[in-house]
């Protein structure tokens, strides 16, 4: 496990070093971006509506009972943008995109395609890892912005139409606007960027170190997704803690 | 890659010195010494599992030896930048085509990735190489749509595009029908003569080996049994050599 972490840090460092190659690899990066968007936008949308909705559903009736119904917008708004949207989108992307990355690179490894690249003096990090890590790092924060807005809408819908809550759209969004600062959204975006880089590096690393034929690919995919999610949840705390020092 | 390295490409020698390699507990190569001269067609034969593919991978730096070294033109293949200094190409036993790319993209990959030529010139070269290997009109197909033999030929085309000084073939004629096998053999020989390529061919195919080889090495269990010209091998007194070379169906 410590060896894994060491290897991942090295891979991360090499990927950073290869950033000057990005312009050359731009087409592959666009391809990846397109694929990520295509594969995850609809799912992100549905997921976010329900996340916002269930938050309102859980907190709303309790708040209404205690005469705090005017605060529902702020609670849902904050929780979605600082915590739930970044984490849930990261988990979604780890499962949807990270697994595909690990599988694709893993099969290239098993079928000697990566060896073939090396014999052609093509660096697999430039050719495979860089476009994927960059694409996911751009896509996930964008997806999170989208998820935040949809999540707020989900919360609003439940707050208005659930008979136990039944507040107005205006009161929900007025409170949300007065509680949620732009810096809270930035907080969510910074987190999601960290998660994205983590998913990219973890999944590419698992793919690259695949051994043992087609069965090895399956093992790599499982490990890639599980490790990504574990890292996301641990880093979630760490990054939150660090951002608090900066009053974010 | 510098322009100079592209234009002048002297033929180079390959020297294998005391090469040893283990995977886990099992030693696969037990100290191999071979000298391959520039412009030579050198064929490595041997039974399945004798370590031929592993040896070949060492020659292009895909495996790191436990002991010993491989010298290309006197320089260790392990030293950095060797693949920029010398043009090496390898045809994998399985072809190892990139499954996400079309045939044409696979063949042109080296040139596009290193941005050596404008795209229309690359397309031209790719077309020409594919035609030479009997793959006319297959440019836009995906590797998974090809037969084993076609994949092999695409892999050969991809190696040729590099315009290599040394080319390593791992079983170039397995999975090919006898007719195409002959064509490939002739192609290997022609390339070797016209472009001064040092060619190292791993093969079980006796006809191919005796047809094209300047010298043949017989490998068994990770050791060199005998090295020599086809004639010397055919006249070998070594029982194992005779057994391998004369194995045939007897009913
Ligand atoms: N990556 C690896 N890990 C463990 N063992 C390996 C590895 N690669 C090769 N071997 C072992 O090394 C030995 C030689 O394998 P190699 O592929 O070189 O055989 P070969 O001579 O090319 O056979 P064939 O003619 O069937 O291709 C085999 O016993 C194989 O099990
Ligand atoms: Mg082999």
Short mmCIF file of C-alpha atoms and ligand atoms in Angstrom, two decimals:
data_model
loop_
_atom_site.label_atom_id
_atom_site.label_comp_id
_atom_site.label_asym_id
_atom_site.label_seq_id
_atom_site.Cartn_x
_atom_site.Cartn_y
_atom_site.Cartn_z
CA UNK A 1 0.00 0.00 0.00
CA UNK A 2 2.83 2.40 0.81
CA UNK A 3 4.48 1.30 -2.39
CA UNK A 4 1.28 2.17 -4.24
CA UNK A 5 1.21 5.63 -2.72
CA UNK A 6 4.86 6.16 -3.58
CA UNK A 7 4.31 5.05 -7.17
CA UNK A 8 1.27 7.30 -7.46
CA UNK A 9 3.20 10.31 -6.22
CA UNK A 10 5.90 9.58 -8.77
CA UNK A 11 3.30 9.25 -11.50
CA UNK A 12 1.73 12.53 -10.37
CA UNK A 13 5.11 14.24 -10.46
CA UNK A 14 5.91 12.88 -13.92
CA UNK A 15 2.51 14.02 -15.14
CA UNK A 16 3.21 17.52 -13.84
CA UNK A 17 6.56 17.47 -15.59
CA UNK A 18 4.88 16.49 -18.83
CA UNK A 19 2.51 19.49 -18.73
CA UNK A 20 4.56 21.33 -21.41
CA UNK A 21 3.48 18.52 -23.77
CA UNK A 22 -0.14 19.47 -23.30
CA UNK A 23 -0.46 21.50 -26.48
CA UNK A 24 0.70 18.52 -28.52
CA UNK A 25 -1.78 16.26 -26.80
CA UNK A 26 -4.67 18.73 -27.03
CA UNK A 27 -6.75 16.65 -29.41
CA UNK A 28 -6.61 13.63 -27.15
CA UNK A 29 -7.49 15.86 -24.21
CA UNK A 30 -10.56 17.18 -26.07
CA UNK A 31 -11.58 13.64 -26.91
CA UNK A 32 -11.38 12.71 -23.25
CA UNK A 33 -13.31 15.81 -22.20
CA UNK A 34 -16.03 15.02 -24.67
CA UNK A 35 -16.25 11.46 -23.47
CA UNK A 36 -16.46 12.49 -19.83
CA UNK A 37 -19.20 15.03 -20.50
CA UNK A 38 -21.09 12.63 -22.68
CA UNK A 39 -20.94 9.80 -20.19
CA UNK A 40 -21.75 11.70 -17.03
CA UNK A 41 -23.85 14.81 -17.61
CA UNK A 42 -27.27 13.18 -17.48
CA UNK A 43 -26.35 11.01 -14.52
CA UNK A 44 -24.93 14.03 -12.69
CA UNK A 45 -28.17 15.88 -13.28
CA UNK A 46 -30.41 13.15 -11.91
CA UNK A 47 -28.12 12.49 -8.97
CA UNK A 48 -27.98 16.17 -8.00
CA UNK A 49 -31.74 16.69 -8.05
CA UNK A 50 -32.14 13.83 -5.62
CA UNK A 51 -29.27 14.95 -3.39
CA UNK A 52 -30.75 18.45 -3.01
CA UNK A 53 -34.18 16.93 -2.62
CA UNK A 54 -33.31 14.48 0.13
CA UNK A 55 -31.45 17.19 2.05
CA UNK A 56 -34.55 19.36 2.05
CA UNK A 57 -36.67 16.37 2.93
CA UNK A 58 -34.52 15.44 5.93
CA UNK A 59 -34.00 18.92 7.35
CA UNK A 60 -37.16 20.72 6.23
CA UNK A 61 -39.89 19.25 8.48
CA UNK A 62 -37.62 19.48 11.56
CA UNK A 63 -36.87 23.13 10.87
CA UNK A 64 -40.51 23.95 10.15
CA UNK A 65 -41.53 22.36 13.46
CA UNK A 66 -39.15 24.66 15.31
CA UNK A 67 -40.17 27.73 13.35
CA UNK A 68 -36.91 27.96 11.41
CA UNK A 69 -38.37 27.35 7.98
CA UNK A 70 -36.69 30.45 6.60
CA UNK A 71 -33.28 28.79 7.03
CA UNK A 72 -33.88 25.76 4.82
CA UNK A 73 -32.49 27.43 1.70
CA UNK A 74 -29.22 28.23 3.42
CA UNK A 75 -28.74 24.76 4.84
CA UNK A 76 -29.43 22.97 1.59
CA UNK A 77 -27.43 25.55 -0.36
CA UNK A 78 -24.35 25.29 1.80
CA UNK A 79 -24.35 21.53 2.17
CA UNK A 80 -24.76 21.00 -1.55
CA UNK A 81 -22.06 23.37 -2.68
CA UNK A 82 -19.42 22.76 -0.02
CA UNK A 83 -19.81 19.06 0.55
CA UNK A 84 -22.31 16.97 -1.32
CA UNK A 85 -21.87 18.12 -4.88
CA UNK A 86 -18.06 17.83 -4.89
CA UNK A 87 -17.97 14.49 -3.08
CA UNK A 88 -20.88 12.81 -4.85
CA UNK A 89 -19.77 13.98 -8.28
CA UNK A 90 -16.27 12.74 -7.55
CA UNK A 91 -17.62 9.35 -6.54
CA UNK A 92 -19.80 9.28 -9.65
CA UNK A 93 -16.86 10.14 -11.90
CA UNK A 94 -14.60 7.63 -10.18
CA UNK A 95 -17.13 4.93 -10.92
CA UNK A 96 -18.05 6.06 -14.41
CA UNK A 97 -14.83 7.52 -15.85
CA UNK A 98 -12.05 6.31 -13.55
CA UNK A 99 -13.05 2.70 -14.07
CA UNK A 100 -12.99 3.17 -17.83
CA UNK A 101 -9.54 4.76 -17.64
CA UNK A 102 -8.14 1.89 -15.60
CA UNK A 103 -9.73 -0.66 -17.92
CA UNK A 104 -8.49 0.98 -21.09
CA UNK A 105 -4.93 1.53 -19.91
CA UNK A 106 -4.93 -1.89 -18.24
CA UNK A 107 -5.89 -3.64 -21.43
CA UNK A 108 -3.26 -1.68 -23.34
CA UNK A 109 -0.77 -2.91 -20.79
CA UNK A 110 -1.86 -6.52 -20.99
CA UNK A 111 -1.94 -6.61 -24.79
CA UNK A 112 1.52 -5.03 -25.03
CA UNK A 113 0.24 -1.83 -26.63
CA UNK A 114 2.17 0.16 -24.04
CA UNK A 115 5.32 -1.80 -24.85
CA UNK A 116 4.72 -0.98 -28.49
CA UNK A 117 4.46 2.73 -27.62
CA UNK A 118 7.74 2.52 -25.73
CA UNK A 119 9.53 0.91 -28.66
CA UNK A 120 8.36 3.84 -30.76
CA UNK A 121 9.89 6.17 -28.21
CA UNK A 122 6.43 7.47 -27.28
CA UNK A 123 6.17 8.17 -23.57
CA UNK A 124 3.00 6.52 -22.21
CA UNK A 125 2.71 9.31 -19.66
CA UNK A 126 2.54 11.95 -22.37
CA UNK A 127 0.38 9.85 -24.62
CA UNK A 128 -2.04 8.29 -22.14
CA UNK A 129 -1.87 9.77 -18.66
CA UNK A 130 -1.53 13.48 -19.34
CA UNK A 131 -4.64 13.91 -21.53
CA UNK A 132 -6.73 11.89 -19.10
CA UNK A 133 -5.61 13.67 -15.94
CA UNK A 134 -5.99 17.10 -17.51
CA UNK A 135 -9.40 16.31 -18.99
CA UNK A 136 -10.80 14.98 -15.74
CA UNK A 137 -9.36 17.95 -13.79
CA UNK A 138 -11.18 20.36 -16.08
CA UNK A 139 -14.37 18.36 -16.36
CA UNK A 140 -15.07 17.55 -12.74
CA UNK A 141 -15.12 21.16 -11.44
CA UNK A 142 -17.39 22.12 -14.35
CA UNK A 143 -19.63 19.22 -13.57
CA UNK A 144 -19.71 20.30 -9.93
CA UNK A 145 -20.84 23.83 -10.84
CA UNK A 146 -23.64 22.24 -12.79
CA UNK A 147 -24.43 19.81 -9.98
CA UNK A 148 -24.58 22.62 -7.42
CA UNK A 149 -27.18 24.51 -9.40
CA UNK A 150 -29.26 21.45 -10.10
CA UNK A 151 -28.95 20.39 -6.45
CA UNK A 152 -30.26 23.75 -5.28
CA UNK A 153 -33.20 23.37 -7.63
CA UNK A 154 -33.87 19.89 -6.26
CA UNK A 155 -33.89 21.28 -2.73
CA UNK A 156 -36.21 24.06 -3.80
CA UNK A 157 -38.67 21.70 -5.45
CA UNK A 158 -38.98 19.55 -2.35
CA UNK A 159 -39.16 22.57 -0.02
CA UNK A 160 -42.02 24.03 -2.00
CA UNK A 161 -44.07 21.00 -2.93
CA UNK A 162 -43.64 18.79 0.13
CA UNK A 163 -46.69 19.40 2.29
CA UNK A 164 -44.70 19.12 5.53
CA UNK A 165 -42.40 21.96 4.44
CA UNK A 166 -44.31 24.12 1.99
CA UNK A 167 -42.23 27.29 1.89
CA UNK A 168 -42.15 29.59 -1.14
CA UNK A 169 -39.46 29.65 -3.83
CA UNK A 170 -38.71 33.25 -2.88
CA UNK A 171 -38.12 32.50 0.76
CA UNK A 172 -35.90 29.48 -0.14
CA UNK A 173 -33.71 31.37 -2.57
CA UNK A 174 -33.60 34.60 -0.51
CA UNK A 175 -32.20 32.66 2.41
CA UNK A 176 -29.84 30.69 0.14
CA UNK A 177 -28.50 33.92 -1.36
CA UNK A 178 -27.91 35.52 2.01
CA UNK A 179 -26.12 32.46 3.45
CA UNK A 180 -24.09 31.07 0.55
CA UNK A 181 -21.13 33.24 -0.45
CA UNK A 182 -19.25 32.96 -3.72
CA UNK A 183 -16.31 31.73 -1.64
CA UNK A 184 -18.37 28.68 -0.62
CA UNK A 185 -18.73 27.71 -4.25
CA UNK A 186 -15.01 28.28 -4.74
CA UNK A 187 -14.41 25.98 -1.77
CA UNK A 188 -16.41 23.25 -3.51
CA UNK A 189 -14.52 23.79 -6.75
CA UNK A 190 -11.10 23.57 -5.12
CA UNK A 191 -12.12 20.31 -3.51
CA UNK A 192 -13.45 18.90 -6.71
CA UNK A 193 -10.23 19.80 -8.50
CA UNK A 194 -8.21 17.93 -5.88
CA UNK A 195 -10.53 14.94 -6.20
CA UNK A 196 -10.28 15.01 -9.97
CA UNK A 197 -6.49 14.92 -9.98
CA UNK A 198 -6.64 12.10 -7.44
CA UNK A 199 -9.05 10.03 -9.52
CA UNK A 200 -7.00 10.57 -12.67
CA UNK A 201 -3.71 9.59 -11.06
CA UNK A 202 -5.07 6.65 -9.07
CA UNK A 203 -6.90 5.14 -12.03
CA UNK A 204 -4.09 5.66 -14.55
CA UNK A 205 -1.64 4.19 -12.05
CA UNK A 206 -3.75 1.09 -11.53
CA UNK A 207 -4.11 0.72 -15.28
CA UNK A 208 -0.40 1.01 -15.91
CA UNK A 209 0.55 -1.57 -13.32
CA UNK A 210 -1.96 -4.18 -14.49
CA UNK A 211 -0.51 -7.66 -14.64
CA UNK A 212 -1.89 -11.11 -15.22
CA UNK A 213 -3.92 -11.01 -18.39
CA UNK A 214 -7.60 -10.18 -18.79
CA UNK A 215 -8.35 -11.12 -15.20
CA UNK A 216 -5.79 -8.58 -14.12
CA UNK A 217 -7.78 -5.87 -15.89
CA UNK A 218 -10.82 -6.63 -13.76
CA UNK A 219 -8.73 -6.51 -10.60
CA UNK A 220 -7.21 -3.20 -11.63
CA UNK A 221 -10.59 -1.63 -12.30
CA UNK A 222 -11.96 -2.68 -8.92
CA UNK A 223 -8.87 -1.44 -7.15
CA UNK A 224 -8.88 1.82 -9.08
CA UNK A 225 -12.46 2.65 -8.13
CA UNK A 226 -12.21 1.54 -4.51
CA UNK A 227 -8.90 3.34 -3.96
CA UNK A 228 -10.25 6.49 -5.61
CA UNK A 229 -13.31 6.59 -3.38
CA UNK A 230 -11.28 5.94 -0.23
CA UNK A 231 -8.84 8.70 -1.19
CA UNK A 232 -11.69 11.08 -2.02
CA UNK A 233 -13.27 10.64 1.41
CA UNK A 234 -9.96 11.01 3.26
CA UNK A 235 -8.88 14.00 1.20
CA UNK A 236 -12.31 15.55 1.69
CA UNK A 237 -11.57 15.95 5.38
CA UNK A 238 -7.96 17.03 4.86
CA UNK A 239 -8.79 19.63 2.23
CA UNK A 240 -11.72 20.98 4.24
CA UNK A 241 -9.41 21.34 7.22
CA UNK A 242 -6.78 23.16 5.16
CA UNK A 243 -9.31 25.44 3.49
CA UNK A 244 -10.62 26.46 6.91
CA UNK A 245 -7.22 28.01 7.62
CA UNK A 246 -7.83 30.24 4.64
CA UNK A 247 -11.36 31.07 5.82
CA UNK A 248 -12.88 29.33 2.85
CA UNK B 1 14.91 13.69 -32.94
CA UNK B 2 17.52 15.78 -34.69
CA UNK B 3 17.50 16.14 -38.45
CA UNK B 4 21.05 14.84 -38.61
CA UNK B 5 20.14 11.56 -36.97
CA UNK B 6 17.41 11.11 -39.56
CA UNK B 7 19.48 11.65 -42.64
CA UNK B 8 22.55 9.65 -41.94
CA UNK B 9 21.91 6.34 -40.35
CA UNK B 10 24.88 4.05 -40.38
CA UNK B 11 24.13 0.41 -39.82
CA UNK B 12 24.82 -0.73 -36.32
CA UNK B 13 25.90 -3.83 -34.49
CA UNK B 14 24.24 -5.50 -31.53
CA UNK B 15 26.22 -7.20 -28.84
CA UNK B 16 24.64 -9.29 -26.11
CA UNK B 17 26.91 -9.89 -23.13
CA UNK B 18 26.23 -12.41 -20.39
CA UNK B 19 22.54 -11.64 -20.32
CA UNK B 20 20.64 -13.12 -17.38
CA UNK B 21 17.01 -12.64 -16.47
CA UNK B 22 14.77 -14.21 -13.86
CA UNK B 23 11.06 -13.81 -13.30
CA UNK B 24 10.56 -14.45 -9.60
CA UNK B 25 12.40 -17.66 -8.77
CA UNK B 26 12.65 -18.91 -12.31
CA UNK B 27 15.68 -17.95 -14.36
CA UNK B 28 14.64 -17.66 -17.99
CA UNK B 29 17.89 -16.50 -19.59
CA UNK B 30 21.05 -18.12 -18.24
CA UNK B 31 23.80 -15.91 -19.57
CA UNK B 32 23.50 -15.28 -23.29
CA UNK B 33 26.40 -14.03 -25.39
CA UNK B 34 25.84 -13.12 -29.03
CA UNK B 35 27.41 -10.74 -31.49
CA UNK B 36 25.34 -9.53 -34.37
CA UNK B 37 27.14 -7.66 -37.10
CA UNK B 38 25.79 -4.59 -38.87
CA UNK B 39 23.54 -5.43 -41.85
CA UNK B 40 23.23 -9.02 -40.76
CA UNK B 41 20.03 -11.04 -40.87
CA UNK B 42 20.27 -12.96 -37.64
CA UNK B 43 17.66 -15.57 -36.86
CA UNK B 44 17.04 -16.88 -33.37
CA UNK B 45 15.36 -20.27 -33.30
CA UNK B 46 14.36 -22.45 -30.42
CA UNK B 47 11.55 -24.39 -28.85
CA UNK B 48 8.54 -22.66 -27.38
CA UNK B 49 9.28 -21.22 -23.97
CA UNK B 50 13.03 -21.12 -24.48
CA UNK B 51 13.11 -17.38 -23.85
CA UNK B 52 13.24 -15.98 -27.37
CA UNK B 53 10.64 -13.27 -26.84
CA UNK B 54 12.18 -12.32 -23.51
CA UNK B 55 15.58 -12.01 -25.17
CA UNK B 56 14.15 -9.83 -27.92
CA UNK B 57 12.52 -7.50 -25.39
CA UNK B 58 15.91 -6.96 -23.77
CA UNK B 59 17.32 -5.83 -27.10
CA UNK B 60 15.02 -2.82 -27.26
CA UNK B 61 15.06 -2.00 -23.57
CA UNK B 62 11.59 -3.26 -22.62
CA UNK B 63 13.09 -5.59 -20.01
CA UNK B 64 15.96 -4.81 -17.69
CA UNK B 65 18.52 -7.60 -17.39
CA UNK B 66 19.50 -8.94 -13.96
CA UNK B 67 23.07 -9.25 -15.17
CA UNK B 68 24.90 -8.55 -18.38
CA UNK B 69 24.12 -5.94 -20.97
CA UNK B 70 22.99 -5.28 -24.51
CA UNK B 71 25.20 -2.95 -26.51
CA UNK B 72 23.87 -1.19 -29.58
CA UNK B 73 26.79 0.15 -31.57
CA UNK B 74 28.82 -0.13 -28.36
CA UNK B 75 26.35 1.79 -26.17
CA UNK B 76 24.26 0.14 -23.48
CA UNK B 77 20.57 0.04 -24.38
CA UNK B 78 19.93 0.97 -20.74
CA UNK B 79 21.50 4.39 -21.11
CA UNK B 80 19.03 7.25 -21.54
CA UNK B 81 18.02 8.56 -24.95
CA UNK B 82 19.03 5.43 -26.86
CA UNK B 83 15.79 5.37 -28.80
CA UNK B 84 16.43 8.92 -29.93
CA UNK B 85 19.97 8.19 -30.96
CA UNK B 86 19.25 4.98 -32.80
CA UNK B 87 16.17 3.96 -34.67
CA UNK B 88 14.98 0.63 -33.41
CA UNK B 89 11.73 -1.06 -34.26
CA UNK B 90 10.04 -4.16 -33.01
CA UNK B 91 7.31 -6.30 -34.48
CA UNK B 92 5.56 -7.99 -31.57
CA UNK B 93 4.50 -11.60 -31.61
CA UNK B 94 0.89 -10.52 -31.10
CA UNK B 95 1.17 -7.46 -33.33
CA UNK B 96 0.39 -5.16 -30.38
CA UNK B 97 -1.59 -2.73 -32.52
CA UNK B 98 -3.30 0.08 -30.65
CA UNK B 99 -6.91 -1.03 -30.59
CA UNK B 100 -8.36 2.45 -30.37
CA UNK B 101 -6.67 3.60 -33.59
CA UNK B 102 -7.37 2.74 -37.21
CA UNK B 103 -4.88 0.77 -39.29
CA UNK B 104 -3.57 3.95 -40.91
CA UNK B 105 -3.24 5.75 -37.58
CA UNK B 106 -1.38 2.77 -36.16
CA UNK B 107 1.06 2.65 -39.03
CA UNK B 108 1.65 6.39 -39.01
CA UNK B 109 1.80 6.67 -35.21
CA UNK B 110 5.55 7.13 -34.93
CA UNK B 111 5.60 9.95 -37.47
CA UNK B 112 2.52 11.75 -36.12
CA UNK B 113 3.52 11.55 -32.48
CA UNK B 114 7.01 12.84 -33.12
CA UNK B 115 5.70 15.35 -35.66
CA UNK B 116 8.36 14.39 -38.16
CA UNK B 117 6.36 15.14 -41.29
CA UNK B 118 3.20 17.00 -42.34
CA UNK B 119 0.06 14.89 -42.23
CA UNK B 120 -0.41 14.53 -45.99
CA UNK B 121 3.10 13.17 -46.42
CA UNK B 122 2.51 10.75 -43.55
CA UNK B 123 -0.69 9.56 -45.24
CA UNK B 124 1.28 8.99 -48.41
CA UNK B 125 3.96 6.92 -46.67
CA UNK B 126 1.38 4.90 -44.77
CA UNK B 127 -0.50 4.12 -47.96
CA UNK B 128 2.66 3.02 -49.68
CA UNK B 129 3.79 0.75 -46.83
CA UNK B 130 0.36 -0.85 -46.55
CA UNK B 131 0.30 -1.52 -50.26
CA UNK B 132 3.73 -3.09 -50.14
CA UNK B 133 2.43 -5.56 -47.56
CA UNK B 134 -0.72 -6.39 -49.47
CA UNK B 135 -3.03 -4.33 -47.29
CA UNK B 136 -4.31 -1.91 -49.88
CA UNK B 137 -7.55 -0.19 -48.90
CA UNK B 138 -7.45 -1.33 -45.27
CA UNK B 139 -6.50 2.13 -43.99
CA UNK B 140 -9.70 2.94 -42.16
CA UNK B 141 -10.43 -0.41 -40.58
CA UNK B 142 -9.96 -1.03 -36.88
CA UNK B 143 -7.48 -3.67 -35.67
CA UNK B 144 -10.25 -5.81 -34.20
CA UNK B 145 -11.74 -6.21 -37.67
CA UNK B 146 -8.54 -7.78 -39.03
CA UNK B 147 -7.40 -11.38 -39.12
CA UNK B 148 -4.33 -12.44 -37.16
CA UNK B 149 -2.15 -12.42 -40.26
CA UNK B 150 -3.34 -8.99 -41.33
CA UNK B 151 -2.57 -7.61 -37.89
CA UNK B 152 0.92 -9.02 -38.16
CA UNK B 153 1.43 -7.30 -41.48
CA UNK B 154 0.10 -4.01 -40.16
CA UNK B 155 2.59 -4.34 -37.30
CA UNK B 156 5.38 -4.88 -39.79
CA UNK B 157 4.26 -1.82 -41.75
CA UNK B 158 4.28 0.18 -38.52
CA UNK B 159 7.83 -0.91 -37.80
CA UNK B 160 8.99 -0.09 -41.33
CA UNK B 161 7.63 3.44 -41.11
CA UNK B 162 10.24 4.14 -38.44
CA UNK B 163 12.89 3.53 -41.10
CA UNK B 164 14.87 1.59 -38.52
CA UNK B 165 18.54 0.77 -38.25
CA UNK B 166 17.72 -2.34 -36.30
CA UNK B 167 14.48 -4.21 -36.66
CA UNK B 168 13.39 -6.97 -34.33
CA UNK B 169 10.78 -9.42 -35.54
CA UNK B 170 9.06 -11.76 -33.08
CA UNK B 171 7.63 -14.64 -35.11
CA UNK B 172 6.89 -12.57 -38.21
CA UNK B 173 5.42 -15.49 -40.14
CA UNK B 174 3.39 -17.31 -37.52
CA UNK B 175 -0.31 -17.07 -38.35
CA UNK B 176 0.51 -16.37 -42.00
CA UNK B 177 -0.27 -18.64 -44.92
CA UNK B 178 2.80 -20.00 -46.73
CA UNK B 179 2.43 -17.58 -49.61
CA UNK B 180 2.39 -14.46 -47.48
CA UNK B 181 5.10 -15.98 -45.29
CA UNK B 182 7.35 -16.11 -48.33
CA UNK B 183 6.47 -12.51 -49.18
CA UNK B 184 7.32 -11.41 -45.65
CA UNK B 185 10.59 -13.33 -45.82
CA UNK B 186 11.47 -11.62 -49.08
CA UNK B 187 10.48 -8.27 -47.61
CA UNK B 188 12.74 -8.82 -44.60
CA UNK B 189 15.61 -9.71 -46.91
CA UNK B 190 14.94 -6.82 -49.28
CA UNK B 191 14.79 -4.27 -46.48
CA UNK B 192 17.95 -5.64 -45.10
CA UNK B 193 19.77 -5.29 -48.41
CA UNK B 194 18.34 -1.99 -49.60
CA UNK B 195 18.35 -0.07 -46.35
CA UNK B 196 21.24 -1.67 -44.52
CA UNK B 197 19.00 -2.68 -41.65
CA UNK B 198 20.33 -5.05 -39.04
CA UNK B 199 17.54 -7.59 -38.72
CA UNK B 200 17.02 -9.92 -35.82
CA UNK B 201 14.29 -12.46 -36.41
CA UNK B 202 12.84 -14.83 -33.86
CA UNK B 203 11.11 -17.72 -35.55
CA UNK B 204 10.24 -21.40 -35.43
CA UNK B 205 9.86 -21.39 -39.17
CA UNK B 206 12.74 -23.45 -40.52
CA UNK B 207 12.04 -22.54 -44.13
CA UNK B 208 12.09 -18.86 -43.28
CA UNK B 209 15.21 -19.17 -41.16
CA UNK B 210 17.19 -21.09 -43.75
CA UNK B 211 15.85 -18.87 -46.49
CA UNK B 212 16.85 -15.49 -45.13
CA UNK B 213 19.42 -15.96 -42.38
CA UNK B 214 23.05 -14.97 -42.60
CA UNK B 215 23.50 -16.70 -39.30
CA UNK B 216 21.24 -18.63 -36.98
CA UNK B 217 21.40 -19.04 -33.22
CA UNK B 218 19.65 -21.96 -31.62
CA UNK B 219 18.32 -21.24 -28.17
CA UNK B 220 17.29 -23.85 -25.65
CA UNK B 221 16.16 -23.23 -22.09
CA UNK B 222 17.65 -19.77 -22.06
CA UNK B 223 21.04 -20.86 -23.36
CA UNK B 224 22.64 -20.65 -26.77
CA UNK B 225 23.04 -24.14 -28.14
CA UNK B 226 24.87 -23.22 -31.30
CA UNK B 227 25.47 -20.21 -33.54
CA UNK B 228 26.44 -20.41 -37.19
CA UNK B 229 25.50 -20.05 -40.82
CA UNK B 230 22.57 -22.13 -42.00
CA UNK B 231 25.08 -24.50 -43.58
CA UNK B 232 27.06 -24.92 -40.39
CA UNK B 233 23.91 -25.61 -38.44
CA UNK B 234 22.63 -28.12 -40.93
CA UNK B 235 25.92 -29.98 -40.68
CA UNK B 236 26.08 -29.68 -36.89
CA UNK B 237 27.24 -32.69 -34.92
CA UNK B 238 25.20 -31.54 -31.91
CA UNK B 239 22.43 -34.03 -31.39
CA UNK B 240 19.95 -31.50 -29.97
CA UNK B 241 20.50 -29.20 -32.92
CA UNK B 242 19.86 -32.01 -35.37
CA UNK B 243 16.80 -33.07 -33.45
CA UNK B 244 15.29 -29.57 -33.52
CA UNK B 245 16.10 -28.94 -37.16
CA UNK B 246 14.94 -32.28 -38.45
CA UNK B 247 11.80 -32.70 -36.39
CA UNK B 248 8.99 -33.75 -38.68
CA UNK B 249 5.77 -35.66 -38.66
CA UNK B 250 6.36 -39.35 -38.89
CA UNK B 251 3.48 -41.74 -39.08
N1 LIG C 1 6.60 -11.32 -17.71
C1 LIG C 1 6.89 -12.58 -17.39
N2 LIG C 1 6.73 -13.01 -16.12
C2 LIG C 1 7.03 -14.27 -15.78
N3 LIG C 1 7.51 -15.19 -16.61
C3 LIG C 1 7.70 -14.84 -17.89
C4 LIG C 1 7.41 -13.52 -18.35
N4 LIG C 1 7.70 -13.45 -19.65
C5 LIG C 1 8.15 -14.67 -20.00
N5 LIG C 1 8.16 -15.50 -18.95
C6 LIG C 1 8.61 -16.90 -18.96
O1 LIG C 1 9.82 -16.96 -19.68
C7 LIG C 1 9.88 -18.13 -20.46
C8 LIG C 1 10.24 -17.77 -21.88
O2 LIG C 1 9.20 -17.05 -22.44
P1 LIG C 1 9.24 -16.49 -23.93
O3 LIG C 1 7.99 -15.74 -24.17
O4 LIG C 1 10.51 -15.78 -24.15
O5 LIG C 1 9.24 -17.85 -24.78
P2 LIG C 1 9.43 -17.96 -26.34
O6 LIG C 1 10.73 -18.63 -26.57
O7 LIG C 1 9.20 -16.67 -27.00
O8 LIG C 1 8.27 -18.98 -26.71
P3 LIG C 1 7.26 -18.93 -27.96
O9 LIG C 1 8.02 -19.53 -29.07
O10 LIG C 1 6.14 -19.81 -27.52
O11 LIG C 1 6.86 -17.53 -28.19
C9 LIG C 1 8.54 -18.82 -20.32
O12 LIG C 1 8.72 -19.92 -19.47
C10 LIG C 1 7.65 -17.81 -19.68
O13 LIG C 1 6.80 -18.45 -18.77
MG1 LIG C 2 7.75 -15.78 -28.11
#
